[in-house]
Amino acid sequence: MSKNVSSFVSKLEKISDDKSQVYLPSLKKDINVTSLTIKQQKDLISSSLDGLKGAINFSRTLNKVVLDSTNINDLKIYDRLPIVIGLRKDSLGGKIKSGEEKIDLERIIANIKKIPLEIEDKSSVNYKNLKLNLKVPTLKQENILLNKVEQDIDNESEDLKQGVGLLYIVELLKFIVSLEIDDEVIDFSDIRISERMELVEKLPLSIYNEVSAFIEKINDYNNTILSSDDFELSIDSEFFDSSINE
């Protein structure tokens, strides 16, 4: 790289390091975020173009953008949307086109500020002599899992690529941190993804409703803050490439 180009890269990095503020409900305060770059936009738009792997890659890329923009390593998955909405507004403007609708992001930001975040980070489910310990994952933990899942998709047979079934199992894996039977405990962070999947698939269906209820609290929160009157905002690759004039 020539000296002039290197100098401009350094200067552009300083310009891109400008901060804006986003309200984060879990902390009940504004936090500083770094504006999106064109590279991050490119990565987000291109990440979802490959079926099941694309869906996994988009989630992972979105998490990385949030982590890089905040430099906060312990953000939980319910922190993602408030930050993403703020980053999108700051970088591409406060109005977007979703289908035929024109949406003002200020209405979503108002939801973020007024709708209480009432989610317990931990829970447990008991069934006979079985106990499942649940915990809301951090974005970093989710990305570690998504990385391993993508590797498994690459390495395993086509049967593992059954989209709905795999995503269903992955969603459960995100939240289960350990299993206990009698006096024996197995920590999911100590075993391989394939072993976690095998254990989850062997769980009795009777426990599903309680596990699902724990997960749905986060999904319900996300859906609520993304809804306003007659529309519900979707966060996908087009969300980062659909700006319209104010």
PDB file of C-alpha atoms in Angstrom:
ATOM      1  CA  MET A   1       0.000   0.000   0.000  1.00  0.00           C
ATOM      2  CA  SER A   2       1.404   3.398  -1.013  1.00  0.00           C
ATOM      3  CA  LYS A   3       2.112   6.027   1.607  1.00  0.00           C
ATOM      4  CA  ASN A   4      -0.715   8.319   0.414  1.00  0.00           C
ATOM      5  CA  VAL A   5      -3.298   5.535   0.462  1.00  0.00           C
ATOM      6  CA  SER A   6      -2.131   4.372   3.880  1.00  0.00           C
ATOM      7  CA  SER A   7      -2.481   7.913   5.182  1.00  0.00           C
ATOM      8  CA  PHE A   8      -6.006   8.230   3.801  1.00  0.00           C
ATOM      9  CA  VAL A   9      -7.017   4.867   5.252  1.00  0.00           C
ATOM     10  CA  SER A  10      -5.891   6.081   8.655  1.00  0.00           C
ATOM     11  CA  LYS A  11      -7.815   9.331   8.265  1.00  0.00           C
ATOM     12  CA  LEU A  12     -10.953   7.539   7.070  1.00  0.00           C
ATOM     13  CA  GLU A  13     -10.799   5.224  10.081  1.00  0.00           C
ATOM     14  CA  LYS A  14     -10.751   8.264  12.347  1.00  0.00           C
ATOM     15  CA  ILE A  15     -13.744   9.763  10.519  1.00  0.00           C
ATOM     16  CA  SER A  16     -15.621   6.462  10.760  1.00  0.00           C
ATOM     17  CA  ASP A  17     -14.888   6.358  14.472  1.00  0.00           C
ATOM     18  CA  ASP A  18     -17.360   9.188  15.110  1.00  0.00           C
ATOM     19  CA  LYS A  19     -19.801   8.285  17.875  1.00  0.00           C
ATOM     20  CA  SER A  20     -23.554   8.621  18.202  1.00  0.00           C
ATOM     21  CA  GLN A  21     -25.780   7.614  21.088  1.00  0.00           C
ATOM     22  CA  VAL A  22     -28.337   4.829  21.316  1.00  0.00           C
ATOM     23  CA  TYR A  23     -30.679   4.146  24.214  1.00  0.00           C
ATOM     24  CA  LEU A  24     -30.174   0.636  25.617  1.00  0.00           C
ATOM     25  CA  PRO A  25     -33.101  -0.576  27.766  1.00  0.00           C
ATOM     26  CA  SER A  26     -31.075  -3.212  29.627  1.00  0.00           C
ATOM     27  CA  LEU A  27     -28.747  -0.510  30.955  1.00  0.00           C
ATOM     28  CA  LYS A  28     -31.468   2.160  31.147  1.00  0.00           C
ATOM     29  CA  LYS A  29     -29.146   4.720  29.568  1.00  0.00           C
ATOM     30  CA  ASP A  30     -27.640   5.939  26.305  1.00  0.00           C
ATOM     31  CA  ILE A  31     -24.484   4.243  25.068  1.00  0.00           C
ATOM     32  CA  ASN A  32     -21.950   5.365  22.481  1.00  0.00           C
ATOM     33  CA  VAL A  33     -21.914   3.517  19.153  1.00  0.00           C
ATOM     34  CA  THR A  34     -19.613   3.852  16.166  1.00  0.00           C
ATOM     35  CA  SER A  35     -21.308   4.619  12.852  1.00  0.00           C
ATOM     36  CA  LEU A  36     -21.630   1.891  10.227  1.00  0.00           C
ATOM     37  CA  THR A  37     -19.079   1.692   7.444  1.00  0.00           C
ATOM     38  CA  ILE A  38     -19.699   0.745   3.813  1.00  0.00           C
ATOM     39  CA  LYS A  39     -17.839  -2.524   4.430  1.00  0.00           C
ATOM     40  CA  GLN A  40     -20.208  -3.420   7.264  1.00  0.00           C
ATOM     41  CA  GLN A  41     -23.190  -2.579   5.054  1.00  0.00           C
ATOM     42  CA  LYS A  42     -21.740  -4.732   2.267  1.00  0.00           C
ATOM     43  CA  ASP A  43     -21.173  -7.637   4.668  1.00  0.00           C
ATOM     44  CA  LEU A  44     -24.741  -7.412   5.997  1.00  0.00           C
ATOM     45  CA  ILE A  45     -26.334  -7.260   2.553  1.00  0.00           C
ATOM     46  CA  SER A  46     -24.255 -10.093   1.112  1.00  0.00           C
ATOM     47  CA  SER A  47     -24.351 -12.346   4.167  1.00  0.00           C
ATOM     48  CA  SER A  48     -27.906 -13.635   3.667  1.00  0.00           C
ATOM     49  CA  LEU A  49     -27.557 -14.823   0.071  1.00  0.00           C
ATOM     50  CA  ASP A  50     -27.005 -18.534   0.717  1.00  0.00           C
ATOM     51  CA  GLY A  51     -30.116 -20.271   2.060  1.00  0.00           C
ATOM     52  CA  LEU A  52     -29.765 -21.751   5.529  1.00  0.00           C
ATOM     53  CA  LYS A  53     -26.103 -20.811   5.776  1.00  0.00           C
ATOM     54  CA  GLY A  54     -27.088 -17.303   4.731  1.00  0.00           C
ATOM     55  CA  ALA A  55     -29.587 -17.004   7.581  1.00  0.00           C
ATOM     56  CA  ILE A  56     -26.938 -18.130  10.058  1.00  0.00           C
ATOM     57  CA  ASN A  57     -24.309 -15.865   8.510  1.00  0.00           C
ATOM     58  CA  PHE A  58     -26.598 -12.825   8.595  1.00  0.00           C
ATOM     59  CA  SER A  59     -27.282 -13.284  12.314  1.00  0.00           C
ATOM     60  CA  ARG A  60     -23.590 -13.748  13.012  1.00  0.00           C
ATOM     61  CA  THR A  61     -22.616 -10.702  10.912  1.00  0.00           C
ATOM     62  CA  LEU A  62     -25.267  -8.567  12.591  1.00  0.00           C
ATOM     63  CA  ASN A  63     -23.973  -9.591  16.017  1.00  0.00           C
ATOM     64  CA  LYS A  64     -20.404  -8.758  15.001  1.00  0.00           C
ATOM     65  CA  VAL A  65     -21.452  -5.319  13.754  1.00  0.00           C
ATOM     66  CA  VAL A  66     -23.178  -4.611  17.070  1.00  0.00           C
ATOM     67  CA  LEU A  67     -20.190  -5.790  19.096  1.00  0.00           C
ATOM     68  CA  ASP A  68     -17.697  -3.848  16.982  1.00  0.00           C
ATOM     69  CA  SER A  69     -19.830  -0.703  17.117  1.00  0.00           C
ATOM     70  CA  THR A  70     -20.192  -0.718  20.905  1.00  0.00           C
ATOM     71  CA  ASN A  71     -17.049  -2.453  22.237  1.00  0.00           C
ATOM     72  CA  ILE A  72     -19.281  -4.014  24.910  1.00  0.00           C
ATOM     73  CA  ASN A  73     -18.553  -7.740  25.106  1.00  0.00           C
ATOM     74  CA  ASP A  74     -21.383  -8.869  27.373  1.00  0.00           C
ATOM     75  CA  LEU A  75     -24.360  -7.595  25.379  1.00  0.00           C
ATOM     76  CA  LYS A  76     -27.288 -10.025  25.460  1.00  0.00           C
ATOM     77  CA  ILE A  77     -29.367 -10.987  22.444  1.00  0.00           C
ATOM     78  CA  TYR A  78     -32.185  -8.697  23.593  1.00  0.00           C
ATOM     79  CA  ASP A  79     -29.730  -5.769  23.272  1.00  0.00           C
ATOM     80  CA  ARG A  80     -29.296  -6.348  19.551  1.00  0.00           C
ATOM     81  CA  LEU A  81     -32.362  -4.638  18.082  1.00  0.00           C
ATOM     82  CA  PRO A  82     -32.192  -1.329  19.989  1.00  0.00           C
ATOM     83  CA  ILE A  83     -28.585  -0.918  18.840  1.00  0.00           C
ATOM     84  CA  VAL A  84     -29.291  -2.009  15.254  1.00  0.00           C
ATOM     85  CA  ILE A  85     -32.177   0.453  14.926  1.00  0.00           C
ATOM     86  CA  GLY A  86     -29.996   3.277  16.229  1.00  0.00           C
ATOM     87  CA  LEU A  87     -27.113   2.380  13.918  1.00  0.00           C
ATOM     88  CA  ARG A  88     -29.412   2.240  10.888  1.00  0.00           C
ATOM     89  CA  LYS A  89     -30.968   5.621  11.682  1.00  0.00           C
ATOM     90  CA  ASP A  90     -27.599   7.259  12.309  1.00  0.00           C
ATOM     91  CA  SER A  91     -25.968   5.912   9.150  1.00  0.00           C
ATOM     92  CA  LEU A  92     -28.750   5.802   6.547  1.00  0.00           C
ATOM     93  CA  GLY A  93     -31.464   8.089   7.865  1.00  0.00           C
ATOM     94  CA  GLY A  94     -34.634   7.721   9.866  1.00  0.00           C
ATOM     95  CA  LYS A  95     -37.005   6.626   7.120  1.00  0.00           C
ATOM     96  CA  ILE A  96     -37.005   3.317   5.286  1.00  0.00           C
ATOM     97  CA  LYS A  97     -39.168   1.541   2.770  1.00  0.00           C
ATOM     98  CA  SER A  98     -40.489  -1.863   3.808  1.00  0.00           C
ATOM     99  CA  GLY A  99     -42.471  -3.384   0.977  1.00  0.00           C
ATOM    100  CA  GLU A 100     -44.945  -0.703  -0.009  1.00  0.00           C
ATOM    101  CA  GLU A 101     -44.770   1.029   3.360  1.00  0.00           C
ATOM    102  CA  LYS A 102     -42.659   4.000   4.384  1.00  0.00           C
ATOM    103  CA  ILE A 103     -41.630   3.618   8.003  1.00  0.00           C
ATOM    104  CA  ASP A 104     -40.317   6.294  10.355  1.00  0.00           C
ATOM    105  CA  LEU A 105     -37.732   4.732  12.670  1.00  0.00           C
ATOM    106  CA  GLU A 106     -38.490   7.351  15.316  1.00  0.00           C
ATOM    107  CA  ARG A 107     -41.679   5.418  16.036  1.00  0.00           C
ATOM    108  CA  ILE A 108     -39.628   2.283  16.709  1.00  0.00           C
ATOM    109  CA  ILE A 109     -37.144   4.219  18.834  1.00  0.00           C
ATOM    110  CA  ALA A 110     -40.072   5.571  20.854  1.00  0.00           C
ATOM    111  CA  ASN A 111     -41.135   1.962  21.484  1.00  0.00           C
ATOM    112  CA  ILE A 112     -37.631   1.059  22.623  1.00  0.00           C
ATOM    113  CA  LYS A 113     -37.666   3.875  25.164  1.00  0.00           C
ATOM    114  CA  LYS A 114     -41.157   3.295  26.555  1.00  0.00           C
ATOM    115  CA  ILE A 115     -41.673  -0.482  26.451  1.00  0.00           C
ATOM    116  CA  PRO A 116     -40.162  -2.053  29.578  1.00  0.00           C
ATOM    117  CA  LEU A 117     -37.619  -4.831  29.245  1.00  0.00           C
ATOM    118  CA  GLU A 118     -38.957  -7.417  31.682  1.00  0.00           C
ATOM    119  CA  ILE A 119     -36.920 -10.524  30.948  1.00  0.00           C
ATOM    120  CA  GLU A 120     -35.232 -12.774  33.483  1.00  0.00           C
ATOM    121  CA  ASP A 121     -31.755 -13.813  32.364  1.00  0.00           C
ATOM    122  CA  LYS A 122     -31.909 -17.258  33.975  1.00  0.00           C
ATOM    123  CA  SER A 123     -34.474 -19.963  34.529  1.00  0.00           C
ATOM    124  CA  SER A 124     -34.738 -23.721  34.985  1.00  0.00           C
ATOM    125  CA  VAL A 125     -37.131 -26.453  33.932  1.00  0.00           C
ATOM    126  CA  ASN A 126     -37.724 -29.561  36.008  1.00  0.00           C
ATOM    127  CA  TYR A 127     -39.159 -32.861  34.794  1.00  0.00           C
ATOM    128  CA  LYS A 128     -38.988 -35.957  36.979  1.00  0.00           C
ATOM    129  CA  ASN A 129     -35.284 -36.277  37.893  1.00  0.00           C
ATOM    130  CA  LEU A 130     -34.184 -34.055  34.986  1.00  0.00           C
ATOM    131  CA  LYS A 131     -33.320 -30.369  35.309  1.00  0.00           C
ATOM    132  CA  LEU A 132     -32.534 -28.005  32.442  1.00  0.00           C
ATOM    133  CA  ASN A 133     -30.704 -24.800  33.275  1.00  0.00           C
ATOM    134  CA  LEU A 134     -31.483 -21.950  30.903  1.00  0.00           C
ATOM    135  CA  LYS A 135     -29.801 -18.607  30.341  1.00  0.00           C
ATOM    136  CA  VAL A 136     -30.179 -15.760  27.859  1.00  0.00           C
ATOM    137  CA  PRO A 137     -27.018 -15.907  25.722  1.00  0.00           C
ATOM    138  CA  THR A 138     -24.737 -12.995  24.956  1.00  0.00           C
ATOM    139  CA  LEU A 139     -24.186 -11.999  21.344  1.00  0.00           C
ATOM    140  CA  LYS A 140     -20.650 -13.325  21.657  1.00  0.00           C
ATOM    141  CA  GLN A 141     -21.876 -16.707  22.915  1.00  0.00           C
ATOM    142  CA  GLU A 142     -24.461 -16.885  20.152  1.00  0.00           C
ATOM    143  CA  ASN A 143     -21.788 -16.221  17.535  1.00  0.00           C
ATOM    144  CA  ILE A 144     -19.556 -18.964  18.899  1.00  0.00           C
ATOM    145  CA  LEU A 145     -22.465 -21.370  18.537  1.00  0.00           C
ATOM    146  CA  LEU A 146     -23.337 -20.121  15.045  1.00  0.00           C
ATOM    147  CA  ASN A 147     -19.725 -20.544  13.940  1.00  0.00           C
ATOM    148  CA  LYS A 148     -19.717 -24.147  15.115  1.00  0.00           C
ATOM    149  CA  VAL A 149     -23.105 -24.848  13.564  1.00  0.00           C
ATOM    150  CA  GLU A 150     -21.917 -23.554  10.192  1.00  0.00           C
ATOM    151  CA  GLN A 151     -18.883 -25.830  10.434  1.00  0.00           C
ATOM    152  CA  ASP A 152     -21.175 -28.759  11.162  1.00  0.00           C
ATOM    153  CA  ILE A 153     -23.301 -27.861   8.139  1.00  0.00           C
ATOM    154  CA  ASP A 154     -20.173 -27.909   5.982  1.00  0.00           C
ATOM    155  CA  ASN A 155     -18.896 -31.183   7.425  1.00  0.00           C
ATOM    156  CA  GLU A 156     -22.025 -33.274   7.938  1.00  0.00           C
ATOM    157  CA  SER A 157     -24.286 -35.032   5.452  1.00  0.00           C
ATOM    158  CA  GLU A 158     -27.142 -33.429   3.557  1.00  0.00           C
ATOM    159  CA  ASP A 159     -29.583 -34.722   6.203  1.00  0.00           C
ATOM    160  CA  LEU A 160     -28.208 -32.141   8.639  1.00  0.00           C
ATOM    161  CA  LYS A 161     -29.126 -29.387   6.206  1.00  0.00           C
ATOM    162  CA  GLN A 162     -32.858 -29.721   6.764  1.00  0.00           C
ATOM    163  CA  GLY A 163     -33.414 -26.024   7.392  1.00  0.00           C
ATOM    164  CA  VAL A 164     -36.382 -25.858   9.721  1.00  0.00           C
ATOM    165  CA  GLY A 165     -35.276 -28.787  11.837  1.00  0.00           C
ATOM    166  CA  LEU A 166     -31.729 -27.547  12.288  1.00  0.00           C
ATOM    167  CA  LEU A 167     -32.754 -23.976  13.130  1.00  0.00           C
ATOM    168  CA  TYR A 168     -35.275 -25.360  15.615  1.00  0.00           C
ATOM    169  CA  ILE A 169     -32.559 -27.306  17.429  1.00  0.00           C
ATOM    170  CA  VAL A 170     -30.094 -24.408  17.263  1.00  0.00           C
ATOM    171  CA  GLU A 171     -32.637 -22.085  18.858  1.00  0.00           C
ATOM    172  CA  LEU A 172     -32.926 -24.437  21.822  1.00  0.00           C
ATOM    173  CA  LEU A 173     -29.152 -24.870  22.036  1.00  0.00           C
ATOM    174  CA  LYS A 174     -28.671 -21.133  22.456  1.00  0.00           C
ATOM    175  CA  PHE A 175     -30.516 -21.103  25.762  1.00  0.00           C
ATOM    176  CA  ILE A 176     -29.646 -24.433  27.405  1.00  0.00           C
ATOM    177  CA  VAL A 177     -26.467 -24.120  29.458  1.00  0.00           C
ATOM    178  CA  SER A 178     -26.524 -27.444  31.315  1.00  0.00           C
ATOM    179  CA  LEU A 179     -28.483 -30.594  32.103  1.00  0.00           C
ATOM    180  CA  GLU A 180     -28.739 -32.330  35.463  1.00  0.00           C
ATOM    181  CA  ILE A 181     -29.932 -35.880  36.103  1.00  0.00           C
ATOM    182  CA  ASP A 182     -29.786 -36.990  39.717  1.00  0.00           C
ATOM    183  CA  ASP A 183     -26.284 -35.947  40.853  1.00  0.00           C
ATOM    184  CA  GLU A 184     -24.745 -35.820  37.392  1.00  0.00           C
ATOM    185  CA  VAL A 185     -24.303 -32.490  35.587  1.00  0.00           C
ATOM    186  CA  ILE A 186     -23.213 -31.879  32.017  1.00  0.00           C
ATOM    187  CA  ASP A 187     -22.181 -28.377  30.997  1.00  0.00           C
ATOM    188  CA  PHE A 188     -22.971 -27.655  27.349  1.00  0.00           C
ATOM    189  CA  SER A 189     -19.923 -25.416  26.971  1.00  0.00           C
ATOM    190  CA  ASP A 190     -17.722 -28.475  27.603  1.00  0.00           C
ATOM    191  CA  ILE A 191     -19.099 -30.641  24.797  1.00  0.00           C
ATOM    192  CA  ARG A 192     -19.246 -30.535  21.011  1.00  0.00           C
ATOM    193  CA  ILE A 193     -22.169 -29.109  19.062  1.00  0.00           C
ATOM    194  CA  SER A 194     -23.049 -32.532  17.668  1.00  0.00           C
ATOM    195  CA  GLU A 195     -23.159 -33.906  21.227  1.00  0.00           C
ATOM    196  CA  ARG A 196     -25.372 -31.031  22.367  1.00  0.00           C
ATOM    197  CA  MET A 197     -27.727 -31.731  19.478  1.00  0.00           C
ATOM    198  CA  GLU A 198     -27.887 -35.398  20.368  1.00  0.00           C
ATOM    199  CA  LEU A 199     -28.778 -34.575  23.974  1.00  0.00           C
ATOM    200  CA  VAL A 200     -31.402 -31.988  23.008  1.00  0.00           C
ATOM    201  CA  GLU A 201     -33.049 -34.371  20.550  1.00  0.00           C
ATOM    202  CA  LYS A 202     -33.358 -36.932  23.369  1.00  0.00           C
ATOM    203  CA  LEU A 203     -35.102 -34.518  25.719  1.00  0.00           C
ATOM    204  CA  PRO A 204     -38.730 -35.377  26.536  1.00  0.00           C
ATOM    205  CA  LEU A 205     -41.204 -33.261  24.608  1.00  0.00           C
ATOM    206  CA  SER A 206     -42.986 -32.586  27.894  1.00  0.00           C
ATOM    207  CA  ILE A 207     -40.373 -29.952  28.783  1.00  0.00           C
ATOM    208  CA  TYR A 208     -40.728 -28.039  25.523  1.00  0.00           C
ATOM    209  CA  ASN A 209     -43.517 -25.680  26.543  1.00  0.00           C
ATOM    210  CA  GLU A 210     -41.566 -24.304  29.507  1.00  0.00           C
ATOM    211  CA  VAL A 211     -38.353 -23.902  27.496  1.00  0.00           C
ATOM    212  CA  SER A 212     -40.293 -22.282  24.674  1.00  0.00           C
ATOM    213  CA  ALA A 213     -41.995 -19.880  27.075  1.00  0.00           C
ATOM    214  CA  PHE A 214     -38.579 -18.673  28.284  1.00  0.00           C
ATOM    215  CA  ILE A 215     -37.403 -18.110  24.690  1.00  0.00           C
ATOM    216  CA  GLU A 216     -40.672 -16.498  23.606  1.00  0.00           C
ATOM    217  CA  LYS A 217     -40.309 -13.708  26.157  1.00  0.00           C
ATOM    218  CA  ILE A 218     -37.426 -12.367  24.087  1.00  0.00           C
ATOM    219  CA  ASN A 219     -39.214 -12.921  20.781  1.00  0.00           C
ATOM    220  CA  ASP A 220     -42.321 -11.178  22.134  1.00  0.00           C
ATOM    221  CA  TYR A 221     -40.233  -8.230  23.314  1.00  0.00           C
ATOM    222  CA  ASN A 222     -38.577  -7.920  19.909  1.00  0.00           C
ATOM    223  CA  ASN A 223     -41.888  -8.136  18.064  1.00  0.00           C
ATOM    224  CA  THR A 224     -43.421  -5.523  20.343  1.00  0.00           C
ATOM    225  CA  ILE A 225     -40.707  -2.923  19.851  1.00  0.00           C
ATOM    226  CA  LEU A 226     -40.723  -3.507  16.082  1.00  0.00           C
ATOM    227  CA  SER A 227     -44.499  -3.004  15.814  1.00  0.00           C
ATOM    228  CA  SER A 228     -46.303   0.313  15.551  1.00  0.00           C
ATOM    229  CA  ASP A 229     -49.961   0.706  14.682  1.00  0.00           C
ATOM    230  CA  ASP A 230     -50.366  -0.835  11.244  1.00  0.00           C
ATOM    231  CA  PHE A 231     -46.900  -2.229  10.522  1.00  0.00           C
ATOM    232  CA  GLU A 232     -44.187  -4.500  11.854  1.00  0.00           C
ATOM    233  CA  LEU A 233     -40.603  -3.766  10.868  1.00  0.00           C
ATOM    234  CA  SER A 234     -38.435  -6.612   9.560  1.00  0.00           C
ATOM    235  CA  ILE A 235     -34.714  -6.722  10.253  1.00  0.00           C
ATOM    236  CA  ASP A 236     -33.092  -8.370   7.246  1.00  0.00           C
ATOM    237  CA  SER A 237     -30.466  -7.491   4.654  1.00  0.00           C
ATOM    238  CA  GLU A 238     -32.849  -5.046   2.935  1.00  0.00           C
ATOM    239  CA  PHE A 239     -33.123  -3.081   6.176  1.00  0.00           C
ATOM    240  CA  PHE A 240     -29.591  -1.864   5.499  1.00  0.00           C
ATOM    241  CA  ASP A 241     -30.207  -0.998   1.863  1.00  0.00           C
ATOM    242  CA  SER A 242     -33.633   0.663   1.739  1.00  0.00           C
ATOM    243  CA  SER A 243     -33.155   4.320   2.614  1.00  0.00           C
ATOM    244  CA  ILE A 244     -35.487   6.940   1.122  1.00  0.00           C
ATOM    245  CA  ASN A 245     -35.457  10.698   1.262  1.00  0.00           C
ATOM    246  CA  GLU A 246     -36.698  12.286   4.485  1.00  0.00           C
TER     247      GLU A 246
END
